[in-house]
């Protein structure tokens, strides 16, 4: 990839024109560092307005990489726990009872729960979800449900939030 291919591409074409994630992530910070080193205003290198587009894109890709690394670390931690816990029959009995108890709780308000499969240990887990709905003919109708977290009593994986739920594809467990 050349400087012109990135520095002069239209902002809406930056992702597709370059095609190399590494370059998209590293080009802008490298140009800024290099321009500071040679005492050149980085703005002079870019077509007007493109520096911010590339900076935002670079930051977005860096954030994605950091999030993925955190999720990989989370999985590794809970895989190690599961390796230990799966050999303990008392732990397995308690995890089964705790899972059933959580799923059987009467919940008049969100978050509601649904059974699911833990993405780390493969055991039965509790998916927490929010319902989406609308009013039709004066009556509330549920139109969907969205995963908002998970608890696994087997490997102790617990998390909240739609970003993590999306990473582990929990919605596909709700909707098959």
PDB file of N, CA and C in Angstrom, residues 4-111:
ATOM      1  N   UNK A   4      -0.172   7.404  -1.013  1.00  0.00           N
ATOM      2  CA  UNK A   4      -1.253   7.967  -1.802  1.00  0.00           C
ATOM      3  C   UNK A   4      -2.511   7.126  -1.739  1.00  0.00           C
ATOM      4  N   UNK A   5      -2.344   5.817  -1.639  1.00  0.00           N
ATOM      5  CA  UNK A   5      -3.497   4.923  -1.579  1.00  0.00           C
ATOM      6  C   UNK A   5      -4.319   5.121  -0.333  1.00  0.00           C
ATOM      7  N   UNK A   6      -3.690   5.526   0.715  1.00  0.00           N
ATOM      8  CA  UNK A   6      -4.408   5.746   1.969  1.00  0.00           C
ATOM      9  C   UNK A   6      -4.658   7.226   2.187  1.00  0.00           C
ATOM     10  N   UNK A   7      -3.596   8.007   2.080  1.00  0.00           N
ATOM     11  CA  UNK A   7      -3.693   9.423   2.407  1.00  0.00           C
ATOM     12  C   UNK A   7      -4.592  10.213   1.483  1.00  0.00           C
ATOM     13  N   UNK A   8      -4.830   9.700   0.283  1.00  0.00           N
ATOM     14  CA  UNK A   8      -5.618  10.454  -0.686  1.00  0.00           C
ATOM     15  C   UNK A   8      -6.904   9.755  -1.105  1.00  0.00           C
ATOM     16  N   UNK A   9      -7.208   8.639  -0.481  1.00  0.00           N
ATOM     17  CA  UNK A   9      -8.458   7.947  -0.805  1.00  0.00           C
ATOM     18  C   UNK A   9      -9.629   8.668  -0.162  1.00  0.00           C
ATOM     19  N   UNK A  10     -10.777   8.596  -0.805  1.00  0.00           N
ATOM     20  CA  UNK A  10     -11.972   9.185  -0.211  1.00  0.00           C
ATOM     21  C   UNK A  10     -12.279   8.448   1.095  1.00  0.00           C
ATOM     22  N   UNK A  11     -12.717   9.161   2.152  1.00  0.00           N
ATOM     23  CA  UNK A  11     -12.948   8.542   3.451  1.00  0.00           C
ATOM     24  C   UNK A  11     -13.861   7.319   3.388  1.00  0.00           C
ATOM     25  N   UNK A  12     -14.899   7.377   2.573  1.00  0.00           N
ATOM     26  CA  UNK A  12     -15.835   6.249   2.509  1.00  0.00           C
ATOM     27  C   UNK A  12     -15.223   5.023   1.835  1.00  0.00           C
ATOM     28  N   UNK A  13     -14.075   5.193   1.163  1.00  0.00           N
ATOM     29  CA  UNK A  13     -13.428   4.081   0.475  1.00  0.00           C
ATOM     30  C   UNK A  13     -12.183   3.562   1.185  1.00  0.00           C
ATOM     31  N   UNK A  14     -11.844   4.157   2.317  1.00  0.00           N
ATOM     32  CA  UNK A  14     -10.604   3.789   2.987  1.00  0.00           C
ATOM     33  C   UNK A  14     -10.581   2.313   3.336  1.00  0.00           C
ATOM     34  N   UNK A  15     -11.631   1.788   3.949  1.00  0.00           N
ATOM     35  CA  UNK A  15     -11.654   0.383   4.352  1.00  0.00           C
ATOM     36  C   UNK A  15     -11.495  -0.543   3.138  1.00  0.00           C
ATOM     37  N   UNK A  16     -12.254  -0.289   2.091  1.00  0.00           N
ATOM     38  CA  UNK A  16     -12.254  -1.190   0.952  1.00  0.00           C
ATOM     39  C   UNK A  16     -11.055  -0.992   0.042  1.00  0.00           C
ATOM     40  N   UNK A  17     -10.589   0.228  -0.121  1.00  0.00           N
ATOM     41  CA  UNK A  17      -9.484   0.502  -1.023  1.00  0.00           C
ATOM     42  C   UNK A  17      -8.209  -0.162  -0.527  1.00  0.00           C
ATOM     43  N   UNK A  18      -7.901  -0.038   0.719  1.00  0.00           N
ATOM     44  CA  UNK A  18      -6.653  -0.552   1.252  1.00  0.00           C
ATOM     45  C   UNK A  18      -6.728  -2.055   1.444  1.00  0.00           C
ATOM     46  N   UNK A  19      -7.777  -2.509   2.056  1.00  0.00           N
ATOM     47  CA  UNK A  19      -8.002  -3.934   2.207  1.00  0.00           C
ATOM     48  C   UNK A  19      -7.107  -4.627   3.206  1.00  0.00           C
ATOM     49  N   UNK A  20      -6.219  -3.960   3.799  1.00  0.00           N
ATOM     50  CA  UNK A  20      -5.318  -4.580   4.768  1.00  0.00           C
ATOM     51  C   UNK A  20      -5.570  -3.957   6.142  1.00  0.00           C
ATOM     52  N   UNK A  21      -6.116  -4.763   7.021  1.00  0.00           N
ATOM     53  CA  UNK A  21      -6.465  -4.286   8.362  1.00  0.00           C
ATOM     54  C   UNK A  21      -5.246  -3.702   9.084  1.00  0.00           C
ATOM     55  N   UNK A  22      -4.129  -4.356   8.952  1.00  0.00           N
ATOM     56  CA  UNK A  22      -2.913  -3.891   9.612  1.00  0.00           C
ATOM     57  C   UNK A  22      -2.549  -2.490   9.165  1.00  0.00           C
ATOM     58  N   UNK A  23      -2.617  -2.257   7.880  1.00  0.00           N
ATOM     59  CA  UNK A  23      -2.270  -0.948   7.357  1.00  0.00           C
ATOM     60  C   UNK A  23      -3.260   0.095   7.850  1.00  0.00           C
ATOM     61  N   UNK A  24      -4.544  -0.262   7.855  1.00  0.00           N
ATOM     62  CA  UNK A  24      -5.555   0.702   8.316  1.00  0.00           C
ATOM     63  C   UNK A  24      -5.332   1.060   9.775  1.00  0.00           C
ATOM     64  N   UNK A  25      -4.907   0.077  10.548  1.00  0.00           N
ATOM     65  CA  UNK A  25      -4.708   0.313  11.975  1.00  0.00           C
ATOM     66  C   UNK A  25      -3.439   1.118  12.244  1.00  0.00           C
ATOM     67  N   UNK A  26      -2.387   0.847  11.493  1.00  0.00           N
ATOM     68  CA  UNK A  26      -1.070   1.395  11.826  1.00  0.00           C
ATOM     69  C   UNK A  26      -0.631   2.599  11.008  1.00  0.00           C
ATOM     70  N   UNK A  27      -1.252   2.842   9.875  1.00  0.00           N
ATOM     71  CA  UNK A  27      -0.770   3.905   8.991  1.00  0.00           C
ATOM     72  C   UNK A  27      -0.820   5.277   9.653  1.00  0.00           C
ATOM     73  N   UNK A  28      -1.975   5.675  10.133  1.00  0.00           N
ATOM     74  CA  UNK A  28      -2.139   7.018  10.675  1.00  0.00           C
ATOM     75  C   UNK A  28      -1.227   7.275  11.877  1.00  0.00           C
ATOM     76  N   UNK A  29      -1.169   6.380  12.872  1.00  0.00           N
ATOM     77  CA  UNK A  29      -0.246   6.647  13.988  1.00  0.00           C
ATOM     78  C   UNK A  29       1.221   6.695  13.537  1.00  0.00           C
ATOM     79  N   UNK A  30       1.565   5.884  12.542  1.00  0.00           N
ATOM     80  CA  UNK A  30       2.947   5.892  12.040  1.00  0.00           C
ATOM     81  C   UNK A  30       3.275   7.213  11.351  1.00  0.00           C
ATOM     82  N   UNK A  31       2.350   7.718  10.554  1.00  0.00           N
ATOM     83  CA  UNK A  31       2.564   8.995   9.866  1.00  0.00           C
ATOM     84  C   UNK A  31       2.704  10.121  10.887  1.00  0.00           C
ATOM     85  N   UNK A  32       1.875  10.124  11.896  1.00  0.00           N
ATOM     86  CA  UNK A  32       1.951  11.169  12.926  1.00  0.00           C
ATOM     87  C   UNK A  32       3.297  11.104  13.647  1.00  0.00           C
ATOM     88  N   UNK A  33       3.721   9.890  14.021  1.00  0.00           N
ATOM     89  CA  UNK A  33       5.009   9.745  14.712  1.00  0.00           C
ATOM     90  C   UNK A  33       6.168  10.171  13.809  1.00  0.00           C
ATOM     91  N   UNK A  34       6.126   9.737  12.551  1.00  0.00           N
ATOM     92  CA  UNK A  34       7.193  10.087  11.622  1.00  0.00           C
ATOM     93  C   UNK A  34       7.219  11.594  11.367  1.00  0.00           C
ATOM     94  N   UNK A  35       6.055  12.192  11.170  1.00  0.00           N
ATOM     95  CA  UNK A  35       6.021  13.631  10.890  1.00  0.00           C
ATOM     96  C   UNK A  35       6.525  14.433  12.091  1.00  0.00           C
ATOM     97  N   UNK A  36       6.241  13.967  13.298  1.00  0.00           N
ATOM     98  CA  UNK A  36       6.770  14.650  14.485  1.00  0.00           C
ATOM     99  C   UNK A  36       8.285  14.520  14.536  1.00  0.00           C
ATOM    100  N   UNK A  37       8.783  13.354  14.161  1.00  0.00           N
ATOM    101  CA  UNK A  37      10.218  13.106  14.179  1.00  0.00           C
ATOM    102  C   UNK A  37      10.958  14.024  13.199  1.00  0.00           C
ATOM    103  N   UNK A  38      10.352  14.240  12.029  1.00  0.00           N
ATOM    104  CA  UNK A  38      11.004  15.118  11.045  1.00  0.00           C
ATOM    105  C   UNK A  38      10.502  16.560  11.133  1.00  0.00           C
ATOM    106  N   UNK A  39       9.708  16.822  12.180  1.00  0.00           N
ATOM    107  CA  UNK A  39       9.191  18.174  12.453  1.00  0.00           C
ATOM    108  C   UNK A  39       8.380  18.734  11.287  1.00  0.00           C
ATOM    109  N   UNK A  40       7.456  17.897  10.809  1.00  0.00           N
ATOM    110  CA  UNK A  40       6.558  18.284   9.728  1.00  0.00           C
ATOM    111  C   UNK A  40       5.132  18.183  10.256  1.00  0.00           C
ATOM    112  N   UNK A  41       4.325  19.171   9.933  1.00  0.00           N
ATOM    113  CA  UNK A  41       2.922  19.130  10.340  1.00  0.00           C
ATOM    114  C   UNK A  41       2.228  17.979   9.611  1.00  0.00           C
ATOM    115  N   UNK A  42       1.720  17.010  10.367  1.00  0.00           N
ATOM    116  CA  UNK A  42       1.074  15.830   9.785  1.00  0.00           C
ATOM    117  C   UNK A  42      -0.105  16.213   8.897  1.00  0.00           C
ATOM    118  N   UNK A  43      -0.754  17.315   9.175  1.00  0.00           N
ATOM    119  CA  UNK A  43      -1.899  17.749   8.365  1.00  0.00           C
ATOM    120  C   UNK A  43      -1.483  17.982   6.909  1.00  0.00           C
ATOM    121  N   UNK A  44      -0.229  18.316   6.675  1.00  0.00           N
ATOM    122  CA  UNK A  44       0.241  18.575   5.309  1.00  0.00           C
ATOM    123  C   UNK A  44       0.344  17.288   4.488  1.00  0.00           C
ATOM    124  N   UNK A  45       0.339  16.149   5.148  1.00  0.00           N
ATOM    125  CA  UNK A  45       0.493  14.867   4.457  1.00  0.00           C
ATOM    126  C   UNK A  45      -0.842  14.365   3.912  1.00  0.00           C
ATOM    127  N   UNK A  46      -1.906  14.752   4.550  1.00  0.00           N
ATOM    128  CA  UNK A  46      -3.237  14.229   4.207  1.00  0.00           C
ATOM    129  C   UNK A  46      -4.028  15.223   3.374  1.00  0.00           C
ATOM    130  N   UNK A  47      -4.940  14.687   2.583  1.00  0.00           N
ATOM    131  CA  UNK A  47      -5.956  15.521   1.959  1.00  0.00           C
ATOM    132  C   UNK A  47      -6.830  16.020   3.105  1.00  0.00           C
ATOM    133  N   UNK A  48      -7.289  17.236   3.007  1.00  0.00           N
ATOM    134  CA  UNK A  48      -8.043  17.872   4.089  1.00  0.00           C
ATOM    135  C   UNK A  48      -9.157  16.956   4.630  1.00  0.00           C
ATOM    136  N   UNK A  49      -9.124  16.787   5.950  1.00  0.00           N
ATOM    137  CA  UNK A  49     -10.179  16.036   6.634  1.00  0.00           C
ATOM    138  C   UNK A  49      -9.934  14.537   6.733  1.00  0.00           C
ATOM    139  N   UNK A  50      -8.984  14.011   5.981  1.00  0.00           N
ATOM    140  CA  UNK A  50      -8.788  12.551   5.979  1.00  0.00           C
ATOM    141  C   UNK A  50      -8.026  12.062   7.208  1.00  0.00           C
ATOM    142  N   UNK A  51      -7.219  12.935   7.798  1.00  0.00           N
ATOM    143  CA  UNK A  51      -6.467  12.508   8.976  1.00  0.00           C
ATOM    144  C   UNK A  51      -7.409  12.051  10.079  1.00  0.00           C
ATOM    145  N   UNK A  52      -8.469  12.796  10.324  1.00  0.00           N
ATOM    146  CA  UNK A  52      -9.412  12.419  11.383  1.00  0.00           C
ATOM    147  C   UNK A  52     -10.103  11.097  11.049  1.00  0.00           C
ATOM    148  N   UNK A  53     -10.485  10.921   9.794  1.00  0.00           N
ATOM    149  CA  UNK A  53     -11.132   9.677   9.383  1.00  0.00           C
ATOM    150  C   UNK A  53     -10.198   8.497   9.658  1.00  0.00           C
ATOM    151  N   UNK A  54      -8.940   8.638   9.258  1.00  0.00           N
ATOM    152  CA  UNK A  54      -7.976   7.559   9.449  1.00  0.00           C
ATOM    153  C   UNK A  54      -7.639   7.360  10.926  1.00  0.00           C
ATOM    154  N   UNK A  55      -7.579   8.462  11.666  1.00  0.00           N
ATOM    155  CA  UNK A  55      -7.329   8.360  13.111  1.00  0.00           C
ATOM    156  C   UNK A  55      -8.471   7.607  13.785  1.00  0.00           C
ATOM    157  N   UNK A  56      -9.703   7.957  13.453  1.00  0.00           N
ATOM    158  CA  UNK A  56     -10.875   7.286  14.044  1.00  0.00           C
ATOM    159  C   UNK A  56     -10.906   5.810  13.663  1.00  0.00           C
ATOM    160  N   UNK A  57     -10.594   5.507  12.408  1.00  0.00           N
ATOM    161  CA  UNK A  57     -10.565   4.123  11.948  1.00  0.00           C
ATOM    162  C   UNK A  57      -9.479   3.334  12.672  1.00  0.00           C
ATOM    163  N   UNK A  58      -8.313   3.916  12.792  1.00  0.00           N
ATOM    164  CA  UNK A  58      -7.214   3.272  13.497  1.00  0.00           C
ATOM    165  C   UNK A  58      -7.592   2.993  14.950  1.00  0.00           C
ATOM    166  N   UNK A  59      -8.217   3.968  15.605  1.00  0.00           N
ATOM    167  CA  UNK A  59      -8.630   3.797  17.002  1.00  0.00           C
ATOM    168  C   UNK A  59      -9.694   2.713  17.131  1.00  0.00           C
ATOM    169  N   UNK A  60     -10.637   2.690  16.195  1.00  0.00           N
ATOM    170  CA  UNK A  60     -11.692   1.671  16.198  1.00  0.00           C
ATOM    171  C   UNK A  60     -11.091   0.266  16.076  1.00  0.00           C
ATOM    172  N   UNK A  61     -10.148   0.100  15.169  1.00  0.00           N
ATOM    173  CA  UNK A  61      -9.514  -1.208  14.987  1.00  0.00           C
ATOM    174  C   UNK A  61      -8.676  -1.593  16.197  1.00  0.00           C
ATOM    175  N   UNK A  62      -7.996  -0.629  16.782  1.00  0.00           N
ATOM    176  CA  UNK A  62      -7.214  -0.895  17.985  1.00  0.00           C
ATOM    177  C   UNK A  62      -8.138  -1.305  19.137  1.00  0.00           C
ATOM    178  N   UNK A  63      -9.258  -0.613  19.285  1.00  0.00           N
ATOM    179  CA  UNK A  63     -10.234  -0.970  20.333  1.00  0.00           C
ATOM    180  C   UNK A  63     -10.787  -2.374  20.111  1.00  0.00           C
ATOM    181  N   UNK A  64     -11.071  -2.722  18.854  1.00  0.00           N
ATOM    182  CA  UNK A  64     -11.559  -4.072  18.544  1.00  0.00           C
ATOM    183  C   UNK A  64     -10.536  -5.125  18.934  1.00  0.00           C
ATOM    184  N   UNK A  65      -9.271  -4.867  18.623  1.00  0.00           N
ATOM    185  CA  UNK A  65      -8.211  -5.819  18.964  1.00  0.00           C
ATOM    186  C   UNK A  65      -8.072  -5.977  20.478  1.00  0.00           C
ATOM    187  N   UNK A  66      -8.152  -4.878  21.202  1.00  0.00           N
ATOM    188  CA  UNK A  66      -8.046  -4.936  22.664  1.00  0.00           C
ATOM    189  C   UNK A  66      -9.227  -5.697  23.262  1.00  0.00           C
ATOM    190  N   UNK A  67     -10.421  -5.459  22.746  1.00  0.00           N
ATOM    191  CA  UNK A  67     -11.603  -6.171  23.234  1.00  0.00           C
ATOM    192  C   UNK A  67     -11.461  -7.668  22.970  1.00  0.00           C
ATOM    193  N   UNK A  68     -11.043  -8.025  21.760  1.00  0.00           N
ATOM    194  CA  UNK A  68     -10.870  -9.434  21.423  1.00  0.00           C
ATOM    195  C   UNK A  68      -9.852 -10.085  22.357  1.00  0.00           C
ATOM    196  N   UNK A  69      -8.780  -9.406  22.655  1.00  0.00           N
ATOM    197  CA  UNK A  69      -7.753  -9.931  23.560  1.00  0.00           C
ATOM    198  C   UNK A  69      -8.329 -10.135  24.963  1.00  0.00           C
ATOM    199  N   UNK A  70      -9.127  -9.178  25.435  1.00  0.00           N
ATOM    200  CA  UNK A  70      -9.759  -9.327  26.762  1.00  0.00           C
ATOM    201  C   UNK A  70     -10.678 -10.541  26.781  1.00  0.00           C
ATOM    202  N   UNK A  71     -11.419 -10.754  25.694  1.00  0.00           N
ATOM    203  CA  UNK A  71     -12.329 -11.900  25.634  1.00  0.00           C
ATOM    204  C   UNK A  71     -11.536 -13.217  25.571  1.00  0.00           C
ATOM    205  N   UNK A  72     -10.443 -13.228  24.831  1.00  0.00           N
ATOM    206  CA  UNK A  72      -9.600 -14.427  24.769  1.00  0.00           C
ATOM    207  C   UNK A  72      -9.016 -14.748  26.140  1.00  0.00           C
ATOM    208  N   UNK A  73      -8.591 -13.713  26.873  1.00  0.00           N
ATOM    209  CA  UNK A  73      -8.069 -13.904  28.225  1.00  0.00           C
ATOM    210  C   UNK A  73      -9.158 -14.420  29.167  1.00  0.00           C
ATOM    211  N   UNK A  74     -10.375 -13.882  29.018  1.00  0.00           N
ATOM    212  CA  UNK A  74     -11.500 -14.330  29.834  1.00  0.00           C
ATOM    213  C   UNK A  74     -11.791 -15.809  29.581  1.00  0.00           C
ATOM    214  N   UNK A  75     -11.812 -16.209  28.337  1.00  0.00           N
ATOM    215  CA  UNK A  75     -12.050 -17.611  27.982  1.00  0.00           C
ATOM    216  C   UNK A  75     -10.945 -18.492  28.571  1.00  0.00           C
ATOM    217  N   UNK A  76      -9.693 -18.090  28.415  1.00  0.00           N
ATOM    218  CA  UNK A  76      -8.570 -18.891  28.921  1.00  0.00           C
ATOM    219  C   UNK A  76      -8.661 -19.069  30.434  1.00  0.00           C
ATOM    220  N   UNK A  77      -9.005 -18.016  31.137  1.00  0.00           N
ATOM    221  CA  UNK A  77      -9.143 -18.089  32.595  1.00  0.00           C
ATOM    222  C   UNK A  77     -10.213 -19.090  32.992  1.00  0.00           C
ATOM    223  N   UNK A  78     -11.359 -19.025  32.331  1.00  0.00           N
ATOM    224  CA  UNK A  78     -12.470 -19.898  32.719  1.00  0.00           C
ATOM    225  C   UNK A  78     -12.302 -21.328  32.200  1.00  0.00           C
ATOM    226  N   UNK A  79     -11.523 -21.498  31.137  1.00  0.00           N
ATOM    227  CA  UNK A  79     -11.194 -22.867  30.707  1.00  0.00           C
ATOM    228  C   UNK A  79     -10.337 -23.549  31.772  1.00  0.00           C
ATOM    229  N   UNK A  80      -9.397 -22.811  32.336  1.00  0.00           N
ATOM    230  CA  UNK A  80      -8.555 -23.366  33.407  1.00  0.00           C
ATOM    231  C   UNK A  80      -9.396 -23.715  34.627  1.00  0.00           C
ATOM    232  N   UNK A  81     -10.323 -22.849  34.979  1.00  0.00           N
ATOM    233  CA  UNK A  81     -11.204 -23.138  36.112  1.00  0.00           C
ATOM    234  C   UNK A  81     -12.032 -24.393  35.842  1.00  0.00           C
ATOM    235  N   UNK A  82     -12.566 -24.498  34.619  1.00  0.00           N
ATOM    236  CA  UNK A  82     -13.395 -25.651  34.267  1.00  0.00           C
ATOM    237  C   UNK A  82     -12.586 -26.951  34.333  1.00  0.00           C
ATOM    238  N   UNK A  83     -11.338 -26.900  33.890  1.00  0.00           N
ATOM    239  CA  UNK A  83     -10.486 -28.090  33.966  1.00  0.00           C
ATOM    240  C   UNK A  83     -10.388 -28.596  35.400  1.00  0.00           C
ATOM    241  N   UNK A  84     -10.332 -27.678  36.341  1.00  0.00           N
ATOM    242  CA  UNK A  84     -10.263 -28.041  37.759  1.00  0.00           C
ATOM    243  C   UNK A  84     -11.634 -28.491  38.276  1.00  0.00           C
ATOM    244  N   UNK A  85     -12.665 -27.700  37.981  1.00  0.00           N
ATOM    245  CA  UNK A  85     -13.997 -27.958  38.550  1.00  0.00           C
ATOM    246  C   UNK A  85     -14.660 -29.218  38.013  1.00  0.00           C
ATOM    247  N   UNK A  86     -14.395 -29.580  36.766  1.00  0.00           N
ATOM    248  CA  UNK A  86     -15.099 -30.709  36.165  1.00  0.00           C
ATOM    249  C   UNK A  86     -14.758 -32.037  36.847  1.00  0.00           C
ATOM    250  N   UNK A  87     -13.696 -32.063  37.605  1.00  0.00           N
ATOM    251  CA  UNK A  87     -13.289 -33.281  38.312  1.00  0.00           C
ATOM    252  C   UNK A  87     -13.892 -33.382  39.709  1.00  0.00           C
ATOM    253  N   UNK A  88     -14.630 -32.356  40.119  1.00  0.00           N
ATOM    254  CA  UNK A  88     -15.187 -32.306  41.475  1.00  0.00           C
ATOM    255  C   UNK A  88     -16.692 -32.563  41.430  1.00  0.00           C
ATOM    256  N   UNK A  89     -17.138 -33.777  41.828  1.00  0.00           N
ATOM    257  CA  UNK A  89     -18.571 -34.094  41.760  1.00  0.00           C
ATOM    258  C   UNK A  89     -19.429 -33.174  42.629  1.00  0.00           C
ATOM    259  N   UNK A  90     -18.893 -32.698  43.740  1.00  0.00           N
ATOM    260  CA  UNK A  90     -19.658 -31.768  44.596  1.00  0.00           C
ATOM    261  C   UNK A  90     -19.888 -30.443  43.873  1.00  0.00           C
ATOM    262  N   UNK A  91     -18.861 -29.976  43.163  1.00  0.00           N
ATOM    263  CA  UNK A  91     -19.004 -28.732  42.404  1.00  0.00           C
ATOM    264  C   UNK A  91     -20.048 -28.898  41.302  1.00  0.00           C
ATOM    265  N   UNK A  92     -20.006 -30.013  40.610  1.00  0.00           N
ATOM    266  CA  UNK A  92     -20.954 -30.256  39.522  1.00  0.00           C
ATOM    267  C   UNK A  92     -22.391 -30.312  40.030  1.00  0.00           C
ATOM    268  N   UNK A  93     -22.591 -30.953  41.170  1.00  0.00           N
ATOM    269  CA  UNK A  93     -23.939 -31.034  41.761  1.00  0.00           C
ATOM    270  C   UNK A  93     -24.433 -29.651  42.156  1.00  0.00           C
ATOM    271  N   UNK A  94     -23.552 -28.869  42.796  1.00  0.00           N
ATOM    272  CA  UNK A  94     -23.932 -27.505  43.210  1.00  0.00           C
ATOM    273  C   UNK A  94     -24.190 -26.618  41.992  1.00  0.00           C
ATOM    274  N   UNK A  95     -23.346 -26.729  40.965  1.00  0.00           N
ATOM    275  CA  UNK A  95     -23.527 -25.914  39.756  1.00  0.00           C
ATOM    276  C   UNK A  95     -24.855 -26.229  39.088  1.00  0.00           C
ATOM    277  N   UNK A  96     -25.207 -27.508  39.043  1.00  0.00           N
ATOM    278  CA  UNK A  96     -26.487 -27.897  38.444  1.00  0.00           C
ATOM    279  C   UNK A  96     -27.653 -27.312  39.239  1.00  0.00           C
ATOM    280  N   UNK A  97     -27.581 -27.393  40.568  1.00  0.00           N
ATOM    281  CA  UNK A  97     -28.651 -26.855  41.421  1.00  0.00           C
ATOM    282  C   UNK A  97     -28.733 -25.333  41.310  1.00  0.00           C
ATOM    283  N   UNK A  98     -27.580 -24.660  41.284  1.00  0.00           N
ATOM    284  CA  UNK A  98     -27.570 -23.196  41.176  1.00  0.00           C
ATOM    285  C   UNK A  98     -28.128 -22.736  39.827  1.00  0.00           C
ATOM    286  N   UNK A  99     -27.792 -23.452  38.767  1.00  0.00           N
ATOM    287  CA  UNK A  99     -28.310 -23.117  37.441  1.00  0.00           C
ATOM    288  C   UNK A  99     -29.823 -23.262  37.411  1.00  0.00           C
ATOM    289  N   UNK A 100     -30.304 -24.380  37.916  1.00  0.00           N
ATOM    290  CA  UNK A 100     -31.757 -24.613  37.960  1.00  0.00           C
ATOM    291  C   UNK A 100     -32.435 -23.546  38.806  1.00  0.00           C
ATOM    292  N   UNK A 101     -31.871 -23.238  39.962  1.00  0.00           N
ATOM    293  CA  UNK A 101     -32.448 -22.220  40.842  1.00  0.00           C
ATOM    294  C   UNK A 101     -32.531 -20.855  40.188  1.00  0.00           C
ATOM    295  N   UNK A 102     -31.501 -20.488  39.470  1.00  0.00           N
ATOM    296  CA  UNK A 102     -31.489 -19.176  38.785  1.00  0.00           C
ATOM    297  C   UNK A 102     -32.528 -19.139  37.669  1.00  0.00           C
ATOM    298  N   UNK A 103     -32.638 -20.229  36.924  1.00  0.00           N
ATOM    299  CA  UNK A 103     -33.614 -20.294  35.827  1.00  0.00           C
ATOM    300  C   UNK A 103     -35.048 -20.359  36.335  1.00  0.00           C
ATOM    301  N   UNK A 104     -35.239 -20.943  37.504  1.00  0.00           N
ATOM    302  CA  UNK A 104     -36.589 -21.099  38.059  1.00  0.00           C
ATOM    303  C   UNK A 104     -37.076 -19.896  38.855  1.00  0.00           C
ATOM    304  N   UNK A 105     -36.208 -18.895  39.087  1.00  0.00           N
ATOM    305  CA  UNK A 105     -36.610 -17.707  39.849  1.00  0.00           C
ATOM    306  C   UNK A 105     -37.770 -17.010  39.164  1.00  0.00           C
ATOM    307  N   UNK A 106     -38.718 -16.566  39.978  1.00  0.00           N
ATOM    308  CA  UNK A 106     -39.835 -15.781  39.459  1.00  0.00           C
ATOM    309  C   UNK A 106     -39.339 -14.361  39.213  1.00  0.00           C
ATOM    310  N   UNK A 107     -39.391 -13.910  37.981  1.00  0.00           N
ATOM    311  CA  UNK A 107     -38.884 -12.587  37.600  1.00  0.00           C
ATOM    312  C   UNK A 107     -40.001 -11.784  36.939  1.00  0.00           C
ATOM    313  N   UNK A 108     -40.662 -10.950  37.724  1.00  0.00           N
ATOM    314  CA  UNK A 108     -41.729 -10.147  37.124  1.00  0.00           C
ATOM    315  C   UNK A 108     -41.194  -9.019  36.226  1.00  0.00           C
ATOM    316  N   UNK A 109     -39.917  -8.709  36.350  1.00  0.00           N
ATOM    317  CA  UNK A 109     -39.312  -7.627  35.568  1.00  0.00           C
ATOM    318  C   UNK A 109     -37.997  -8.109  34.968  1.00  0.00           C
ATOM    319  N   UNK A 110     -37.521  -7.378  33.979  1.00  0.00           N
ATOM    320  CA  UNK A 110     -36.249  -7.705  33.346  1.00  0.00           C
ATOM    321  C   UNK A 110     -35.122  -7.566  34.352  1.00  0.00           C
ATOM    322  N   UNK A 111     -34.017  -8.267  34.173  1.00  0.00           N
ATOM    323  CA  UNK A 111     -33.762  -9.151  33.054  1.00  0.00           C
ATOM    324  C   UNK A 111     -34.416 -10.516  33.247  1.00  0.00           C
TER     325      UNK A 111
END
